[in-house]
mmCIF file of C-alpha atoms in Angstrom:
data_model
loop_
_atom_site.group_PDB
_atom_site.id
_atom_site.type_symbol
_atom_site.label_atom_id
_atom_site.label_comp_id
_atom_site.label_asym_id
_atom_site.label_seq_id
_atom_site.Cartn_x
_atom_site.Cartn_y
_atom_site.Cartn_z
ATOM 1 C CA MET A 81 -0.025 -0.137 -0.089
ATOM 2 C CA THR A 82 1.129 3.337 -1.107
ATOM 3 C CA ASN A 83 1.729 5.794 2.328
ATOM 4 C CA ILE A 84 4.340 8.019 3.102
ATOM 5 C CA HIS A 85 5.989 5.094 4.772
ATOM 6 C CA ASP A 86 7.308 4.342 1.705
ATOM 7 C CA THR A 87 10.690 5.213 0.376
ATOM 8 C CA TRP A 88 13.469 5.214 -2.706
ATOM 9 C CA ARG A 89 16.300 6.398 -2.722
ATOM 10 C CA LEU A 90 18.308 9.516 -4.200
ATOM 11 C CA GLY A 91 21.596 8.188 -4.556
ATOM 12 C CA ASP A 92 22.670 6.904 -0.882
ATOM 13 C CA LEU A 93 19.632 9.028 0.504
ATOM 14 C CA THR A 94 16.764 7.603 1.232
ATOM 15 C CA VAL A 95 13.608 10.253 1.422
ATOM 16 C CA ASN A 96 9.589 8.926 1.865
ATOM 17 C CA ARG A 97 7.743 9.311 -1.082
ATOM 18 C CA ILE A 98 5.854 11.928 0.048
ATOM 19 C CA GLY A 99 7.486 15.477 0.266
ATOM 20 C CA LEU A 100 6.998 19.145 0.444
ATOM 21 C CA GLY A 101 7.157 21.528 -1.865
ATOM 22 C CA ALA A 102 8.349 24.981 -0.708
ATOM 23 C CA MET A 103 7.459 27.022 -4.144
ATOM 24 C CA ARG A 104 3.883 28.516 -2.169
ATOM 25 C CA LEU A 105 5.151 29.442 1.050
ATOM 26 C CA THR A 106 5.858 32.741 0.329
ATOM 27 C CA GLY A 107 2.765 33.225 -1.631
ATOM 28 C CA MET A 108 2.254 33.290 -5.161
ATOM 29 C CA PRO A 109 3.402 36.513 -6.882
ATOM 30 C CA TRP A 110 -1.035 37.306 -7.475
ATOM 31 C CA ASP A 111 -1.474 36.517 -3.648
ATOM 32 C CA GLU A 112 -3.797 39.582 -2.736
ATOM 33 C CA LYS A 113 -1.839 39.369 0.617
ATOM 34 C CA PRO A 114 1.814 38.172 1.460
ATOM 35 C CA LYS A 115 1.093 34.052 3.598
ATOM 36 C CA SER A 116 1.587 34.407 6.851
ATOM 37 C CA ARG A 117 5.644 34.487 7.647
ATOM 38 C CA GLU A 118 4.061 32.555 11.657
ATOM 39 C CA SER A 119 2.116 30.158 9.342
ATOM 40 C CA ALA A 120 4.907 28.981 6.574
ATOM 41 C CA ILE A 121 6.975 27.916 9.170
ATOM 42 C CA ALA A 122 4.402 26.231 11.077
ATOM 43 C CA VAL A 123 4.164 24.209 8.155
ATOM 44 C CA LEU A 124 7.142 23.386 7.954
ATOM 45 C CA ARG A 125 7.887 22.253 11.776
ATOM 46 C CA ARG A 126 4.455 20.707 10.948
ATOM 47 C CA ALA A 127 5.480 18.059 7.875
ATOM 48 C CA ILE A 128 8.584 17.082 10.207
ATOM 49 C CA GLU A 129 6.315 15.816 12.521
ATOM 50 C CA LEU A 130 4.185 14.016 9.792
ATOM 51 C CA GLY A 131 7.142 12.571 8.406
ATOM 52 C CA VAL A 132 8.363 14.785 5.892
ATOM 53 C CA ASP A 133 11.592 14.322 4.680
ATOM 54 C CA HIS A 134 11.986 15.901 1.684
ATOM 55 C CA ILE A 135 11.664 19.618 0.695
ATOM 56 C CA ASP A 136 12.129 21.281 -2.522
ATOM 57 C CA THR A 137 13.203 24.504 -2.457
ATOM 58 C CA ALA A 138 15.258 27.200 -4.674
ATOM 59 C CA SER A 139 16.257 30.340 -4.193
ATOM 60 C CA PHE A 140 13.950 31.865 -6.550
ATOM 61 C CA TYR A 141 11.543 30.878 -4.457
ATOM 62 C CA PHE A 142 10.804 34.411 -3.225
ATOM 63 C CA THR A 143 8.304 37.643 -3.174
ATOM 64 C CA PRO A 144 9.492 40.962 -1.788
ATOM 65 C CA THR A 145 8.686 40.305 1.418
ATOM 66 C CA ARG A 146 9.597 36.248 1.608
ATOM 67 C CA SER A 147 11.807 33.757 1.032
ATOM 68 C CA ALA A 148 11.884 29.708 0.858
ATOM 69 C CA ASN A 149 15.108 29.164 2.334
ATOM 70 C CA GLU A 150 15.402 31.671 4.794
ATOM 71 C CA LEU A 151 11.802 30.123 6.385
ATOM 72 C CA ILE A 152 13.174 27.086 5.740
ATOM 73 C CA ALA A 153 16.886 27.574 7.498
ATOM 74 C CA THR A 154 14.283 29.607 10.381
ATOM 75 C CA ALA A 155 11.771 26.528 11.050
ATOM 76 C CA LEU A 156 14.365 24.351 10.246
ATOM 77 C CA GLN A 157 17.722 25.011 12.298
ATOM 78 C CA PRO A 158 19.202 22.762 13.721
ATOM 79 C CA TYR A 159 18.307 20.535 10.834
ATOM 80 C CA PRO A 160 16.563 16.687 11.907
ATOM 81 C CA GLU A 161 18.834 13.622 10.826
ATOM 82 C CA GLY A 162 17.756 12.576 8.055
ATOM 83 C CA LEU A 163 16.347 15.996 6.552
ATOM 84 C CA VAL A 164 17.085 15.875 2.023
ATOM 85 C CA ILE A 165 17.229 19.031 0.878
ATOM 86 C CA THR A 166 16.804 19.267 -2.447
ATOM 87 C CA THR A 167 16.908 22.776 -4.526
ATOM 88 C CA LYS A 168 17.866 23.586 -8.008
ATOM 89 C CA VAL A 169 19.742 26.287 -10.034
ATOM 90 C CA GLY A 170 19.965 27.185 -13.765
ATOM 91 C CA ALA A 171 17.139 29.739 -13.780
ATOM 92 C CA GLY A 172 17.210 32.884 -11.778
ATOM 93 C CA ARG A 173 14.896 35.532 -10.798
ATOM 94 C CA ASP A 174 16.211 38.754 -9.967
ATOM 95 C CA ARG A 175 15.484 42.097 -8.093
ATOM 96 C CA ASP A 176 11.787 42.549 -9.767
ATOM 97 C CA GLY A 177 11.182 39.128 -10.515
ATOM 98 C CA GLU A 178 12.390 38.366 -13.578
ATOM 99 C CA PHE A 179 13.551 35.088 -15.077
ATOM 100 C CA SER A 180 16.603 34.594 -16.032
ATOM 101 C CA TYR A 181 18.951 31.569 -17.416
ATOM 102 C CA ALA A 182 22.217 30.729 -16.099
ATOM 103 C CA ARG A 183 25.962 30.284 -17.930
ATOM 104 C CA PRO A 184 27.719 27.890 -16.708
ATOM 105 C CA ASP A 185 30.247 30.048 -15.371
ATOM 106 C CA GLN A 186 27.260 31.145 -12.654
ATOM 107 C CA LEU A 187 26.656 28.061 -11.164
ATOM 108 C CA ARG A 188 29.252 27.995 -9.059
ATOM 109 C CA GLY A 189 27.319 31.427 -7.361
ATOM 110 C CA GLN A 190 24.012 30.041 -7.330
ATOM 111 C CA VAL A 191 24.999 27.270 -5.632
ATOM 112 C CA GLU A 192 27.047 29.202 -2.609
ATOM 113 C CA GLU A 193 23.904 31.132 -2.791
ATOM 114 C CA ASN A 194 21.558 28.409 -2.172
ATOM 115 C CA ILE A 195 23.991 27.390 0.522
ATOM 116 C CA ARG A 196 24.348 30.480 2.875
ATOM 117 C CA GLN A 197 21.124 30.812 2.691
ATOM 118 C CA LEU A 198 19.933 27.467 3.513
ATOM 119 C CA GLY A 199 22.929 27.203 6.372
ATOM 120 C CA LEU A 200 24.629 24.193 5.138
ATOM 121 C CA ASP A 201 27.804 23.967 4.308
ATOM 122 C CA HIS A 202 26.825 21.943 1.636
ATOM 123 C CA LEU A 203 23.674 20.428 -1.025
ATOM 124 C CA ASP A 204 21.622 17.479 -0.782
ATOM 125 C CA VAL A 205 20.404 17.431 -3.941
ATOM 126 C CA VAL A 206 20.693 20.575 -7.058
ATOM 127 C CA ASN A 207 18.430 20.348 -10.213
ATOM 128 C CA LEU A 208 19.749 21.731 -13.331
ATOM 129 C CA ARG A 209 16.541 23.577 -14.028
ATOM 130 C CA TRP A 210 17.258 23.551 -18.091
ATOM 131 C CA GLY A 211 15.914 26.389 -19.730
ATOM 132 C CA ALA A 212 14.267 30.302 -18.645
ATOM 133 C CA ALA A 213 10.690 29.094 -19.837
ATOM 134 C CA MET A 214 7.808 27.136 -18.393
ATOM 135 C CA GLY A 215 7.947 24.631 -21.736
ATOM 136 C CA LYS A 216 11.126 22.552 -22.276
ATOM 137 C CA GLU A 217 13.448 24.021 -24.130
ATOM 138 C CA PRO A 218 15.969 22.073 -27.001
ATOM 139 C CA GLY A 219 20.297 22.351 -26.955
ATOM 140 C CA SER A 220 22.385 20.459 -24.900
ATOM 141 C CA VAL A 221 23.044 20.380 -21.146
ATOM 142 C CA ALA A 222 26.525 18.996 -21.203
ATOM 143 C CA GLU A 223 28.396 22.348 -20.775
ATOM 144 C CA HIS A 224 26.192 23.443 -17.228
ATOM 145 C CA PHE A 225 25.868 20.286 -16.091
ATOM 146 C CA GLY A 226 29.557 19.745 -16.196
ATOM 147 C CA ALA A 227 29.973 22.959 -14.590
ATOM 148 C CA LEU A 228 27.613 21.340 -11.462
ATOM 149 C CA ALA A 229 29.989 17.814 -12.096
ATOM 150 C CA GLU A 230 33.012 19.918 -11.028
ATOM 151 C CA LEU A 231 30.440 21.279 -7.975
ATOM 152 C CA ARG A 232 30.179 17.678 -6.514
ATOM 153 C CA GLU A 233 33.649 16.857 -7.698
ATOM 154 C CA ALA A 234 34.452 20.041 -5.317
ATOM 155 C CA GLY A 235 32.494 18.492 -2.756
ATOM 156 C CA LEU A 236 29.479 21.729 -2.976
ATOM 157 C CA ILE A 237 26.704 19.063 -4.032
ATOM 158 C CA ARG A 238 25.966 15.482 -3.331
ATOM 159 C CA HIS A 239 24.122 14.605 -5.728
ATOM 160 C CA LEU A 240 22.587 15.496 -9.065
ATOM 161 C CA GLY A 241 19.361 16.110 -10.707
ATOM 162 C CA VAL A 242 18.047 17.874 -13.842
ATOM 163 C CA SER A 243 14.261 19.353 -14.467
ATOM 164 C CA ASN A 244 12.464 21.045 -17.159
ATOM 165 C CA VAL A 245 14.183 17.940 -19.785
ATOM 166 C CA VAL A 246 13.464 15.472 -22.481
ATOM 167 C CA ALA A 247 14.974 12.147 -22.526
ATOM 168 C CA ASP A 248 17.714 13.001 -24.893
ATOM 169 C CA GLN A 249 19.088 15.656 -21.922
ATOM 170 C CA LEU A 250 18.594 12.978 -19.429
ATOM 171 C CA THR A 251 20.768 10.125 -22.192
ATOM 172 C CA GLU A 252 23.064 13.635 -22.345
ATOM 173 C CA ALA A 253 23.741 13.838 -18.225
ATOM 174 C CA LEU A 254 24.142 10.390 -17.481
ATOM 175 C CA SER A 255 26.562 10.367 -19.716
ATOM 176 C CA ILE A 256 28.675 12.757 -17.899
ATOM 177 C CA ALA A 257 27.372 12.057 -14.306
ATOM 178 C CA PRO A 258 25.286 9.849 -12.058
ATOM 179 C CA VAL A 259 21.436 11.566 -12.204
ATOM 180 C CA VAL A 260 19.339 10.205 -8.866
ATOM 181 C CA CYS A 261 16.148 12.852 -10.047
ATOM 182 C CA VAL A 262 14.280 14.309 -12.858
ATOM 183 C CA GLN A 263 11.968 16.796 -12.239
ATOM 184 C CA ASN A 264 9.225 17.994 -14.787
ATOM 185 C CA ARG A 265 5.838 19.233 -15.185
ATOM 186 C CA TYR A 266 3.100 15.697 -14.889
ATOM 187 C CA GLY A 267 0.059 15.276 -12.875
ATOM 188 C CA LEU A 268 -3.093 13.147 -13.824
ATOM 189 C CA ALA A 269 -4.191 15.500 -17.228
ATOM 190 C CA ASP A 270 -0.506 16.593 -17.886
ATOM 191 C CA ARG A 271 1.165 13.439 -19.385
ATOM 192 C CA GLU A 272 3.445 13.868 -22.047
ATOM 193 C CA ASP A 273 5.858 12.633 -20.275
ATOM 194 C CA ASP A 274 4.731 9.657 -19.757
ATOM 195 C CA ALA A 275 8.052 7.787 -21.135
ATOM 196 C CA LEU A 276 9.986 9.733 -19.846
ATOM 197 C CA VAL A 277 8.350 8.659 -16.548
ATOM 198 C CA ASP A 278 8.708 5.130 -17.370
ATOM 199 C CA LEU A 279 12.650 5.531 -18.436
ATOM 200 C CA CYS A 280 13.561 6.952 -14.815
ATOM 201 C CA GLY A 281 12.225 3.923 -13.880
ATOM 202 C CA GLU A 282 14.646 1.498 -16.268
ATOM 203 C CA HIS A 283 17.438 3.800 -14.856
ATOM 204 C CA GLY A 284 16.235 3.739 -10.940
ATOM 205 C CA ILE A 285 15.924 7.195 -11.219
ATOM 206 C CA ALA A 286 13.375 9.099 -9.188
ATOM 207 C CA PHE A 287 10.154 10.914 -10.770
ATOM 208 C CA VAL A 288 9.340 13.838 -9.120
ATOM 209 C CA PRO A 289 7.017 15.613 -10.802
ATOM 210 C CA PHE A 290 6.121 18.729 -10.131
ATOM 211 C CA PHE A 291 2.147 20.891 -10.340
ATOM 212 C CA ALA A 292 0.700 17.034 -9.965
ATOM 213 C CA VAL A 293 -2.584 19.128 -8.227
ATOM 214 C CA THR A 294 -2.877 21.767 -10.474
ATOM 215 C CA THR A 295 -0.363 24.143 -12.409
ATOM 216 C CA SER A 296 1.191 27.174 -10.660
ATOM 217 C CA LEU A 297 -0.952 29.950 -12.880
ATOM 218 C CA PRO A 298 -4.209 31.530 -11.696
ATOM 219 C CA GLY A 299 -7.286 29.840 -12.520
ATOM 220 C CA ALA A 300 -5.344 26.373 -12.764
ATOM 221 C CA ALA A 301 -7.627 25.486 -10.519
ATOM 222 C CA THR A 302 -11.054 26.095 -11.192
ATOM 223 C CA PRO A 303 -13.483 23.362 -12.186
ATOM 224 C CA ASP A 304 -13.589 24.316 -16.224
ATOM 225 C CA ALA A 305 -9.542 24.278 -15.980
ATOM 226 C CA VAL A 306 -8.901 21.227 -15.331
ATOM 227 C CA PRO A 307 -10.370 18.091 -17.336
ATOM 228 C CA GLY A 308 -11.805 15.189 -15.668
ATOM 229 C CA GLN A 309 -13.596 16.904 -12.327
ATOM 230 C CA ALA A 310 -16.450 14.387 -12.944
ATOM 231 C CA GLU A 311 -14.004 10.933 -12.782
ATOM 232 C CA ILE A 312 -11.728 12.370 -9.834
ATOM 233 C CA ALA A 313 -14.458 13.197 -7.886
ATOM 234 C CA LYS A 314 -16.645 10.340 -7.856
ATOM 235 C CA VAL A 315 -13.241 8.518 -6.839
ATOM 236 C CA ALA A 316 -12.816 10.522 -4.366
ATOM 237 C CA ALA A 317 -16.089 10.043 -2.690
ATOM 238 C CA ALA A 318 -15.394 6.111 -2.573
ATOM 239 C CA HIS A 319 -12.170 7.150 -0.201
ATOM 240 C CA ASP A 320 -14.126 10.140 1.857
ATOM 241 C CA ALA A 321 -11.151 11.838 -0.190
ATOM 242 C CA THR A 322 -10.386 15.612 -1.734
ATOM 243 C CA PRO A 323 -9.651 15.506 -5.389
ATOM 244 C CA ALA A 324 -6.585 16.893 -4.740
ATOM 245 C CA GLN A 325 -5.736 13.763 -2.593
ATOM 246 C CA ILE A 326 -7.042 11.513 -5.702
ATOM 247 C CA ARG A 327 -4.783 13.186 -8.190
ATOM 248 C CA LEU A 328 -1.708 12.570 -5.452
ATOM 249 C CA ALA A 329 -2.404 9.457 -4.749
ATOM 250 C CA TRP A 330 -3.238 8.329 -8.545
ATOM 251 C CA THR A 331 0.052 10.348 -8.702
ATOM 252 C CA LEU A 332 2.493 7.991 -6.263
ATOM 253 C CA HIS A 333 0.399 4.554 -8.111
ATOM 254 C CA ARG A 334 2.400 5.702 -11.530
ATOM 255 C CA GLY A 335 5.407 4.138 -10.010
ATOM 256 C CA ALA A 336 7.127 3.137 -7.137
ATOM 257 C CA HIS A 337 10.372 5.292 -8.332
ATOM 258 C CA VAL A 338 7.658 8.489 -8.707
ATOM 259 C CA LEU A 339 7.849 11.076 -5.747
ATOM 260 C CA ALA A 340 5.467 13.623 -5.262
ATOM 261 C CA ILE A 341 6.355 17.335 -4.178
ATOM 262 C CA PRO A 342 2.687 19.120 -3.297
ATOM 263 C CA GLY A 343 3.275 22.527 -2.449
ATOM 264 C CA THR A 344 0.665 24.852 0.627
ATOM 265 C CA GLY A 345 1.039 27.624 2.971
ATOM 266 C CA ASP A 346 -2.266 25.790 4.593
ATOM 267 C CA PRO A 347 -1.234 23.643 7.858
ATOM 268 C CA ARG A 348 -4.578 21.913 6.821
ATOM 269 C CA HIS A 349 -3.772 20.837 3.422
ATOM 270 C CA LEU A 350 -0.523 19.980 4.308
ATOM 271 C CA GLU A 351 -1.798 17.366 6.677
ATOM 272 C CA GLU A 352 -4.198 15.791 3.455
ATOM 273 C CA ASN A 353 -1.118 16.242 1.206
ATOM 274 C CA VAL A 354 0.299 13.858 3.439
ATOM 275 C CA ALA A 355 -2.559 11.797 4.039
ATOM 276 C CA ALA A 356 -3.149 11.140 0.361
ATOM 277 C CA GLY A 357 -0.409 8.442 0.857
ATOM 278 C CA GLY A 358 -2.086 6.202 2.553
ATOM 279 C CA ILE A 359 -4.832 6.009 -0.685
ATOM 280 C CA ARG A 360 -4.422 2.715 -2.386
ATOM 281 C CA LEU A 361 -6.617 3.095 -5.950
ATOM 282 C CA SER A 362 -8.009 -0.676 -7.583
ATOM 283 C CA ASP A 363 -7.123 -1.061 -10.839
ATOM 284 C CA GLU A 364 -10.765 0.074 -11.768
ATOM 285 C CA GLU A 365 -10.218 3.086 -10.747
ATOM 286 C CA LEU A 366 -6.610 3.917 -12.219
ATOM 287 C CA ALA A 367 -7.877 2.703 -15.469
ATOM 288 C CA LEU A 368 -10.816 5.274 -14.628
ATOM 289 C CA LEU A 369 -8.301 8.158 -13.655
ATOM 290 C CA ASP A 370 -5.829 6.836 -16.683
ATOM 291 C CA GLY A 371 -8.596 7.652 -19.172
ATOM 292 C CA VAL A 372 -8.206 11.106 -18.299
ATOM 293 C CA GLY A 373 -5.162 11.893 -19.212
ATOM 294 C CA GLN A 374 -6.128 10.119 -22.169
ATOM 295 C CA ALA A 375 -8.990 11.971 -23.295
ATOM 296 C CA SER A 376 -7.265 15.791 -22.504
ATOM 297 C CA GLY A 377 -4.689 14.541 -25.558
ATOM 298 C CA ARG A 378 -1.847 14.777 -23.448
ATOM 299 C CA GLY A 379 -1.817 10.835 -22.374
ATOM 300 C CA GLY A 380 1.290 7.706 -23.073
ATOM 301 C CA SER A 381 2.068 4.934 -21.004
ATOM 302 C CA THR A 382 0.162 4.347 -18.603
ATOM 303 C CA SER A 383 2.685 1.419 -16.990
ATOM 304 C CA ARG A 384 3.170 0.659 -13.738
ATOM 305 C CA GLY A 385 5.527 -0.637 -11.324
ATOM 306 C CA VAL A 386 8.661 -0.962 -13.717
ATOM 307 C CA VAL A 387 10.771 -0.376 -10.667
ATOM 308 C CA SER A 388 11.136 -3.378 -8.129
ATOM 309 C CA GLY A 389 8.463 -5.206 -9.718
ATOM 310 C CA LYS A 390 5.550 -3.659 -7.514
ATOM 311 C CA GLU A 391 3.062 -1.094 -8.573
ATOM 312 C CA GLY A 392 3.817 2.097 -6.540
#
């Protein structure tokens, strides 16, 4: 049965399969008012109490008055034993919030910025976030990923991952240094990366989807904007669960190597997200939900359990 006590390995680091994404701790740019600092700190501390040991963050997760890295450092230092903090570099934001993309020679500065903000002497996992746009971008990742591999050899980084990539870019990165995770946009109705999920499973690489519940865009959570409302509602009712919990449960059932990092600044939503790890979906329910992805035109492979011969 899938629950938070199911684990996967990021290199030599073992984490529970439900983690926490830190982006929403600060509030989103279009929120009417900033998230409460006290609430964000409470979410982080409650996450640890609930068994979350994998937090995903970035130095570019900030608003004019909040920084995710600073909130994590304030809430959790001294860090509990076994906590894995994953961050990402490549993309960046200036003081006005505008995104840009770093040159290979600028990546060390971004790594050191994360180390400084988090109060660490090295980073557990660093993802190369490829491209400055939301969509995937073509091109070779070799020079950028090679620069991170050098920082890994220098001891600033323990393990490497890639984000927002296609299969060829993952293969290229693997030819340079070990890759422990791939972090791409993926969810029940956003199935473009089905084949990449399977490829990661074949290599024993964690696949860590972001926006698995909704996208980060304004209005994306409205019923008319999200396919499969009726199907999700039917399964949710059978489990006395919320639609968001069913989306997370489906994500975890996708494969034993698939992790979840739902983000929230709300303690109640945090507890619901963690509880989603205990939802077991039947074969009939999985087939119904898989049809949502196929109907949306984004579906691909729906194979499961490609790792360790078991279902997620």
